[in-house]
Coordinates of C-alpha atoms in Angstrom, one line a residue:
X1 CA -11.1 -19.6 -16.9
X2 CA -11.9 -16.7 -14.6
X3 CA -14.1 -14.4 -15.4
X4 CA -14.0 -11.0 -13.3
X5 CA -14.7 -7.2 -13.1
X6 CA -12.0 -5.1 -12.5
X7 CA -13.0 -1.7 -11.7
X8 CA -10.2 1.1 -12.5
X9 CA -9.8 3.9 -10.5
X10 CA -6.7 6.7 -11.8
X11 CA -7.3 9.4 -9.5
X12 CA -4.9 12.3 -9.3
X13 CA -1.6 12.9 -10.8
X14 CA 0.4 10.1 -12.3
X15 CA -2.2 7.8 -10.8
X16 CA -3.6 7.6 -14.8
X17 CA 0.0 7.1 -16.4
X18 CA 0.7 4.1 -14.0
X19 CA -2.8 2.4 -13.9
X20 CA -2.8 2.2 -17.8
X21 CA 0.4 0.3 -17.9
X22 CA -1.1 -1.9 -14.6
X23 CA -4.4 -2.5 -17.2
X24 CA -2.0 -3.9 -20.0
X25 CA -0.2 -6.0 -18.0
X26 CA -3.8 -7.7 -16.9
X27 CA -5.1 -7.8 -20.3
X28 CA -1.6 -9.7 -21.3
X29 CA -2.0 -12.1 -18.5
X30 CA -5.8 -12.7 -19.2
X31 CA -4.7 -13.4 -23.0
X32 CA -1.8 -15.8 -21.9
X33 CA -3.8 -17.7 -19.3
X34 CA -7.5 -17.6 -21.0
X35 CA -9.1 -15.7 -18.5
X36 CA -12.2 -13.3 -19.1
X37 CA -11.1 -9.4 -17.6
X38 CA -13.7 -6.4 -17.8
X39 CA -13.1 -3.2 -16.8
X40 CA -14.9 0.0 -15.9
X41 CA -13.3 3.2 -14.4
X42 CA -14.3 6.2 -11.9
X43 CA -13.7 9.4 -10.4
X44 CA -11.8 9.8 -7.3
X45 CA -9.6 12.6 -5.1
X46 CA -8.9 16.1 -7.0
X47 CA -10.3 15.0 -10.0
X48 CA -13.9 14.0 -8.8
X49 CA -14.2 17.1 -6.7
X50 CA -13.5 19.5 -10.1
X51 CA -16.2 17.3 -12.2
X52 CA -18.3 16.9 -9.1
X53 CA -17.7 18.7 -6.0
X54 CA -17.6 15.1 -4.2
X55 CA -14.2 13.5 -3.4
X56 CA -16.1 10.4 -3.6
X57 CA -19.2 10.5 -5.7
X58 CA -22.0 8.0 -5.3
X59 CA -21.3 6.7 -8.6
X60 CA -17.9 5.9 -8.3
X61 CA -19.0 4.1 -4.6
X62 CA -21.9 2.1 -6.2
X63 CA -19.0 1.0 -9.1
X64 CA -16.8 -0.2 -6.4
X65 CA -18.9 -2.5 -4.6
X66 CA -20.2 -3.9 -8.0
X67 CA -16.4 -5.0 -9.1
X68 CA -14.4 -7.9 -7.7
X69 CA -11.4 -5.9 -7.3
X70 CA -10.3 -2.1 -7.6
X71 CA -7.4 -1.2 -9.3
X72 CA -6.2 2.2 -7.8
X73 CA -3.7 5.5 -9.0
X74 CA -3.1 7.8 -6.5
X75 CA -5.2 10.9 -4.6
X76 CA -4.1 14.3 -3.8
X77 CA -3.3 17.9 -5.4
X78 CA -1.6 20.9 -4.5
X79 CA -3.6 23.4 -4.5
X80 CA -5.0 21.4 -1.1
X81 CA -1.4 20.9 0.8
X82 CA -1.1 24.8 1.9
X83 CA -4.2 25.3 2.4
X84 CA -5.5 23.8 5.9
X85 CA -8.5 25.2 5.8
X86 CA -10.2 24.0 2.4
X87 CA -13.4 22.0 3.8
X88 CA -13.8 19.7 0.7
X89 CA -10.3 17.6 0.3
X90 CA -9.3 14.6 -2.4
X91 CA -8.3 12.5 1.0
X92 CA -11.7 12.8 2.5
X93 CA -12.4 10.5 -0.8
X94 CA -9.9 8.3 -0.1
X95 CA -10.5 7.5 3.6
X96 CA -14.3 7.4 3.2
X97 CA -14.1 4.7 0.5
X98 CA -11.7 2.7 3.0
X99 CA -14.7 2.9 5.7
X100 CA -17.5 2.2 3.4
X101 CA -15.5 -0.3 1.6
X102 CA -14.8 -2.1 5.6
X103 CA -11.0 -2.1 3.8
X104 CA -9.2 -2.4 7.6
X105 CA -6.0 -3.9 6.5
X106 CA -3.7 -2.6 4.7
X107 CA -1.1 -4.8 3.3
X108 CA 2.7 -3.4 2.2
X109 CA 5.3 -5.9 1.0
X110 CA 8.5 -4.7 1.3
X111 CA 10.6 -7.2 -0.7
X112 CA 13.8 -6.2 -2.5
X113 CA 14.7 -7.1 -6.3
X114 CA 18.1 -7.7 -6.0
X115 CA 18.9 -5.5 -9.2
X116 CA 18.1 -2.7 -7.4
X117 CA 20.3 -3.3 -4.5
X118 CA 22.4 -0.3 -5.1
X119 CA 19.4 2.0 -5.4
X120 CA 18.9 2.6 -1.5
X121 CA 20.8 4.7 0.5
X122 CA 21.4 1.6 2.9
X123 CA 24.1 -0.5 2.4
X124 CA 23.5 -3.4 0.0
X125 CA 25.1 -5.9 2.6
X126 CA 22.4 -4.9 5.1
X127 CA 19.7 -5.3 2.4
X128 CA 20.7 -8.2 0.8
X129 CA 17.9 -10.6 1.5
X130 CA 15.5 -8.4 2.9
X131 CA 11.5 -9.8 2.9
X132 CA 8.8 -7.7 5.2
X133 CA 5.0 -7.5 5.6
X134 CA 3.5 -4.5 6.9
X135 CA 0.0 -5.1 8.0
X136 CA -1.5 -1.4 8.7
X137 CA -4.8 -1.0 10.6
X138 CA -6.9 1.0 8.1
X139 CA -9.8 2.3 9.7
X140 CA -9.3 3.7 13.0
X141 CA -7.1 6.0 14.3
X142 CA -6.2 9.6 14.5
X143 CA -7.6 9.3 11.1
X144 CA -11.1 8.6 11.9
X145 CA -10.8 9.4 15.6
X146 CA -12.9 12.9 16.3
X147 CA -11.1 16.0 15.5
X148 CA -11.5 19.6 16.5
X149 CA -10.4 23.4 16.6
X150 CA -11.0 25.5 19.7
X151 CA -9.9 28.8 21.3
X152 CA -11.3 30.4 17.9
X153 CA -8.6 28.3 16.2
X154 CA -6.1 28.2 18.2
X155 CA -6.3 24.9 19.7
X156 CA -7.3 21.7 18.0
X157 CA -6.6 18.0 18.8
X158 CA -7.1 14.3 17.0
X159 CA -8.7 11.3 18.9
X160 CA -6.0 8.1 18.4
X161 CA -8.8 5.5 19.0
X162 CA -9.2 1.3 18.7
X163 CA -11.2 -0.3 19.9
X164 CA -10.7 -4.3 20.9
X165 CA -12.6 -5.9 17.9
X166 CA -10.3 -3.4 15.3
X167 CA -7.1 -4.8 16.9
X168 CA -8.2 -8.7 16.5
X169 CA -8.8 -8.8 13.1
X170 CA -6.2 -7.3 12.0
X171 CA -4.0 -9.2 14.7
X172 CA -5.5 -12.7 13.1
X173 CA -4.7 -11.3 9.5
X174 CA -1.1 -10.5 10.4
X175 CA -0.8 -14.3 12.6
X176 CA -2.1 -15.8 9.5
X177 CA 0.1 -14.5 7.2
X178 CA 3.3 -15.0 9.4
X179 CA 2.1 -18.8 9.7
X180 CA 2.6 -19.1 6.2
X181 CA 6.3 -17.5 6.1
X182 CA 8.9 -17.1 8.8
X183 CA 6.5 -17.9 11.5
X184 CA 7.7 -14.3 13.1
X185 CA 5.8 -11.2 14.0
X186 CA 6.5 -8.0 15.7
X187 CA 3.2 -5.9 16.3
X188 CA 4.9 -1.5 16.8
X189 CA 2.9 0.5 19.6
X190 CA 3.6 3.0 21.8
X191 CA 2.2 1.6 24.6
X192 CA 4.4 3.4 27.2
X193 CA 2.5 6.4 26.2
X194 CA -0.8 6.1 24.7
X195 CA -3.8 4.6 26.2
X196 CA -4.8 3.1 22.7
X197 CA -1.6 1.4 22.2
X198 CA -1.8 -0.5 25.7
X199 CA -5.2 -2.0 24.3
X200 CA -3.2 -2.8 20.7
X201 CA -0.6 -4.5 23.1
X202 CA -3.1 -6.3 25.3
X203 CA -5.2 -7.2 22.5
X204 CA -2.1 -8.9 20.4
X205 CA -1.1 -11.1 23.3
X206 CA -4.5 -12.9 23.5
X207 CA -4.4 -13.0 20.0
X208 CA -1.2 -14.5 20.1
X209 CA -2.0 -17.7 22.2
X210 CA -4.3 -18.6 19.3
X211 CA -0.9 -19.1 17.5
X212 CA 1.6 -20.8 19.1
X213 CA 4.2 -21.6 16.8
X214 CA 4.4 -18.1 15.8
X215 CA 7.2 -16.3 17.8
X216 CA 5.7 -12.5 19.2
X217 CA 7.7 -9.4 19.8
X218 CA 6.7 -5.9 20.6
X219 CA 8.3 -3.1 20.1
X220 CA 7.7 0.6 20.7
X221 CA 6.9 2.7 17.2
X222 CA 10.2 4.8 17.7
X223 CA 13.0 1.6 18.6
X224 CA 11.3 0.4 15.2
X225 CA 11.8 2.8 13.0
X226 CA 15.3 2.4 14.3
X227 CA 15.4 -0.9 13.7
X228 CA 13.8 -0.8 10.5
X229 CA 17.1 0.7 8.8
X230 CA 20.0 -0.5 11.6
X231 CA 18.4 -4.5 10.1
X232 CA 15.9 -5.1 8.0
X233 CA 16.4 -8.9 7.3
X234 CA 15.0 -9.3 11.5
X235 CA 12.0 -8.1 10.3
X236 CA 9.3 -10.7 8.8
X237 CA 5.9 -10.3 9.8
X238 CA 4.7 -6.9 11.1
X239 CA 1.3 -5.4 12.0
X240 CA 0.6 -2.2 13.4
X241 CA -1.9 1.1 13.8
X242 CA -2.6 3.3 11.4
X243 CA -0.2 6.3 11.9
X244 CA 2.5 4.4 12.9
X245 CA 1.7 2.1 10.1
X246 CA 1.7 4.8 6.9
X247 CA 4.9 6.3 8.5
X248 CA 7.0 3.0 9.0
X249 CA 6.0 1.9 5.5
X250 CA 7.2 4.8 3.6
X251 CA 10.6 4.3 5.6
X252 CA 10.8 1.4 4.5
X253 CA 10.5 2.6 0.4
X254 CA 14.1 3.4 1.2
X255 CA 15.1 -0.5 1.3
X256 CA 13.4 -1.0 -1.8
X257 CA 15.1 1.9 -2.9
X258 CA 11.8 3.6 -4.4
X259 CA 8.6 4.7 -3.6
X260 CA 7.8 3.6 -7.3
X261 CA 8.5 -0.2 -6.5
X262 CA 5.9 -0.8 -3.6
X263 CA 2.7 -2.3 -4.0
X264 CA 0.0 -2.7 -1.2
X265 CA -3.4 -4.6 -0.8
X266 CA -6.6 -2.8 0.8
X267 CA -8.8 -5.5 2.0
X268 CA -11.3 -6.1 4.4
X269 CA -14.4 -8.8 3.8
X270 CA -15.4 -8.3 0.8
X271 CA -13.9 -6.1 -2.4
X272 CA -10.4 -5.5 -2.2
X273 CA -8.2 -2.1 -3.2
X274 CA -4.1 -2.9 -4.8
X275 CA -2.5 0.4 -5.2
X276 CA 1.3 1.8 -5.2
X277 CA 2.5 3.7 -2.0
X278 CA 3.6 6.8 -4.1
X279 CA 1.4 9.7 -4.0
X280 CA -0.2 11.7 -7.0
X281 CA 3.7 12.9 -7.9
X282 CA 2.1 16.1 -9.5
X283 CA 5.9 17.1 -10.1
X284 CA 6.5 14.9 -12.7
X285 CA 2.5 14.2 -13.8
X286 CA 2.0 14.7 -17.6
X287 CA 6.0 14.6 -18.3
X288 CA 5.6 10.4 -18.9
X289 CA 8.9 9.2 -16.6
X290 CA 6.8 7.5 -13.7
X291 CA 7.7 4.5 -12.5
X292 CA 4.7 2.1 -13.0
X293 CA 6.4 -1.1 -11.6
X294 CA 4.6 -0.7 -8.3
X295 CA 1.1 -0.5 -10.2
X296 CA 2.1 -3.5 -12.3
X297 CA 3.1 -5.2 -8.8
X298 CA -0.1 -3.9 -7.3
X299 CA -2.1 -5.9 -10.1
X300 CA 0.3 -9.2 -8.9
X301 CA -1.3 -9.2 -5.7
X302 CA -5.2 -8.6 -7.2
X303 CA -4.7 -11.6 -8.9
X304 CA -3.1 -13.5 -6.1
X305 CA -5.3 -12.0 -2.9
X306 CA -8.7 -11.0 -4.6
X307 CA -8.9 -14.4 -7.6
X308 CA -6.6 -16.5 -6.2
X309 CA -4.4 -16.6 -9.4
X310 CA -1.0 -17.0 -7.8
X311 CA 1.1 -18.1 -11.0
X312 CA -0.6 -15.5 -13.1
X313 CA 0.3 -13.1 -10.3
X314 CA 4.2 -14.3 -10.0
X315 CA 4.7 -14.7 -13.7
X316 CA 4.0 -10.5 -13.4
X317 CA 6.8 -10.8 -10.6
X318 CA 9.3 -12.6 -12.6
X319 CA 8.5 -10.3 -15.8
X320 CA 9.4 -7.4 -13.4
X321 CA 13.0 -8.9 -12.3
X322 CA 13.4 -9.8 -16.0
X323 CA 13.2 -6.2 -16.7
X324 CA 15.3 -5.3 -14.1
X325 CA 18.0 -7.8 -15.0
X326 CA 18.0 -6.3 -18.5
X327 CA 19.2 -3.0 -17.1
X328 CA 15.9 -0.9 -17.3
X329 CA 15.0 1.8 -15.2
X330 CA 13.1 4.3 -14.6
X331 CA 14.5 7.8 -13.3
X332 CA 13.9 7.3 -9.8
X333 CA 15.2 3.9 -9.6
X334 CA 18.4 4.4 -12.0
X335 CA 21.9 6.3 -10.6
X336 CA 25.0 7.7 -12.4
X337 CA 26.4 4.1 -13.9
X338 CA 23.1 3.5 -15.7
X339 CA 23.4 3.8 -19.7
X340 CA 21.0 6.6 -21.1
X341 CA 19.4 3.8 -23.6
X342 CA 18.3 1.7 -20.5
X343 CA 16.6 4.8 -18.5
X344 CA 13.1 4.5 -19.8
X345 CA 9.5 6.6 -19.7
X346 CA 6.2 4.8 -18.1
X347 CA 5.2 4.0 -21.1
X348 CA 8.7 2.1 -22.4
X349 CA 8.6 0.5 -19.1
X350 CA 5.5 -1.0 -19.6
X351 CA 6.2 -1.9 -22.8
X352 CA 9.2 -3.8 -21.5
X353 CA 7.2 -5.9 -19.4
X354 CA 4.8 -6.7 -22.0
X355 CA 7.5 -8.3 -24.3
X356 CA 8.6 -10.4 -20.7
X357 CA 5.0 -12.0 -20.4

């Protein structure tokens, strides 16, 4: 039996609706396999600065590093995206809890449910098969690089920096994982440009004579992106900055057809966050039709990455394609051919899974 804290952490927008269902699906598996699951929850993003004027409050920081593993909504508002020049922002919460936290890698499987084939814009025969790993560098950056207006405003600029340490570990995550799949890897740079991305480059070849049976490519970040919709199935294994990271990986929610179906795993060397892709979706916040599979999915890989508990974590995999087999949907993952009856709310989607496990 395992006995572990899992912290919850909501945030902004339909980051609440989605958790909740993610918290019943681990209270079902702790019931089915006899484990021991206690939660608390904190403030984070839009909703931390209102009660507290801290994006991240000390108290929701102190309950982080107590827990095993994080369970995470979403962070962002509105009222912040027109206005540049707010000084206190629900991000700032977000990427100081990844630096105090030491989460540097950022993990995004992009693996397709059959079922939901017909839900991208690409081509189901280009899809068909289709089974990546993003590994994103999480802590360095233009994001964390220094930043500055000058020329009373008129001028400002963002450091992209790495530094050689940053790229190895995440290198040696990325090797490691491809090791136990295709054996394949392609690390995305632009290091016919930028400075930084020569070092990435540089960096990954040493790394990559550590691991020999693993067969290296490089590509620039642009010929990716390209390649990232022209064939998906070449891709296995692929680790890159930050930037280029968080933009490839929501391209790639178009294979899986959602932004609602993808899961990812914030880790480091020590407690690790699993949260969906999607944003705080204010548009549709309070109206009860997000799609919670990717919070569901996000919990799978808690229990497979932060306890170890990898049937417990594909036994909420195969309760997902169950679902999907049935027909189910949610709005954003259901098109014109899809029965009413079978085109559910968050909370009838969750309920779905519940009766599959």
């Amino acid at each position: 039996m395992a006995k572990k804290h899992i912290l919850i952490v909501p945030g902004d927008g339909i980051g609440q609706e989605v958790t909740t269902v993610g918290k019943q699906v681990l209270d079902r598996i702790a019931e089915k396999f006899g484990h021991e699951f206690t939660y608390d929850e904190a403030l984070i993003g839009h909703v931390a600065i209102e009660a507290t004027g801290d994006p991240l409050p000390e108290e929701t920081l102190t309950k982080m590093r107590a827990s095993d593993a994080i369970l995470f909504g979403a962070v962002g508002h509105p009222k912040y995206d027109n206005d540049p020049s707010a000084k206190v922002r629900p991000e700032q919460g977000l990427l100081r809890m990844r630096k105090e936290l030491g989460l540097y890698a950022n993990l995004r499987p992009i693996k397709l449910f059959d079922e939901l084939l017909e839900a991208s814009s690409i081509k189901p025969e280009i899809l068909k098969g289709c089974d990546i790993l993003f590994f994103r560098e999480l802590t360095g950056d233009v994001y964390f690089g220094k930043r500055e207006r000058l020329d009373d405003g008129n001028t400002a600029y963002d450091t992209m920096i790495y530094s050689k340490y940053e790229v190895e570990r995440i290198a040696r995550k990325a090797f490691d994982a491809a090791m136990t799949r295709g054996k394949k890897l392609m690390s995305v740079d632009k290091a016919n440009v930028l400075e930084s991305s020569r070092l990435w480059r540089e960096v990954v070849q040493a790394v990559a004579k550590e691991y020999p049976e693993v067969q290296v490519s490089h590509q620039f970040v642009d010929s990716a992106a390209m390649l990232l919709i022209k064939n998906p199935r070449d891709f296995d294994v692929v680790v890159t900055g930050n930037l280029f990271g968080d933009i490839l990986t929501d391209e790639a929610s178009q294979i899986a057809g959602s932004m609602g179906m993808l899961a990812s795993a914030s880790v480091g060397d020590s407690t690790g966050v699993y949260e969906p892709i999607h944003g705080s979706a204010h548009d549709i916040t309070g109206k009860g039709v997000a799609n919670p599979l990717a919070s569901v999915l996000s919990a799978a890989l808690l229990l497979d990455i932060s306890f170890g508990l990898k049937e417990e974590s594909e036994a909420i995999i195969a309760a997902v394609d169950a679902v999907l087999k049935a027909g189910f949907r949610t709005r954003d993952i259901a098109n014109s051919e899809t029965p009413a009856d079978k085109i559910l709310g968050t909370d009838a989607m969750g309920a779905e899974l519940l009766k599959n496990l």
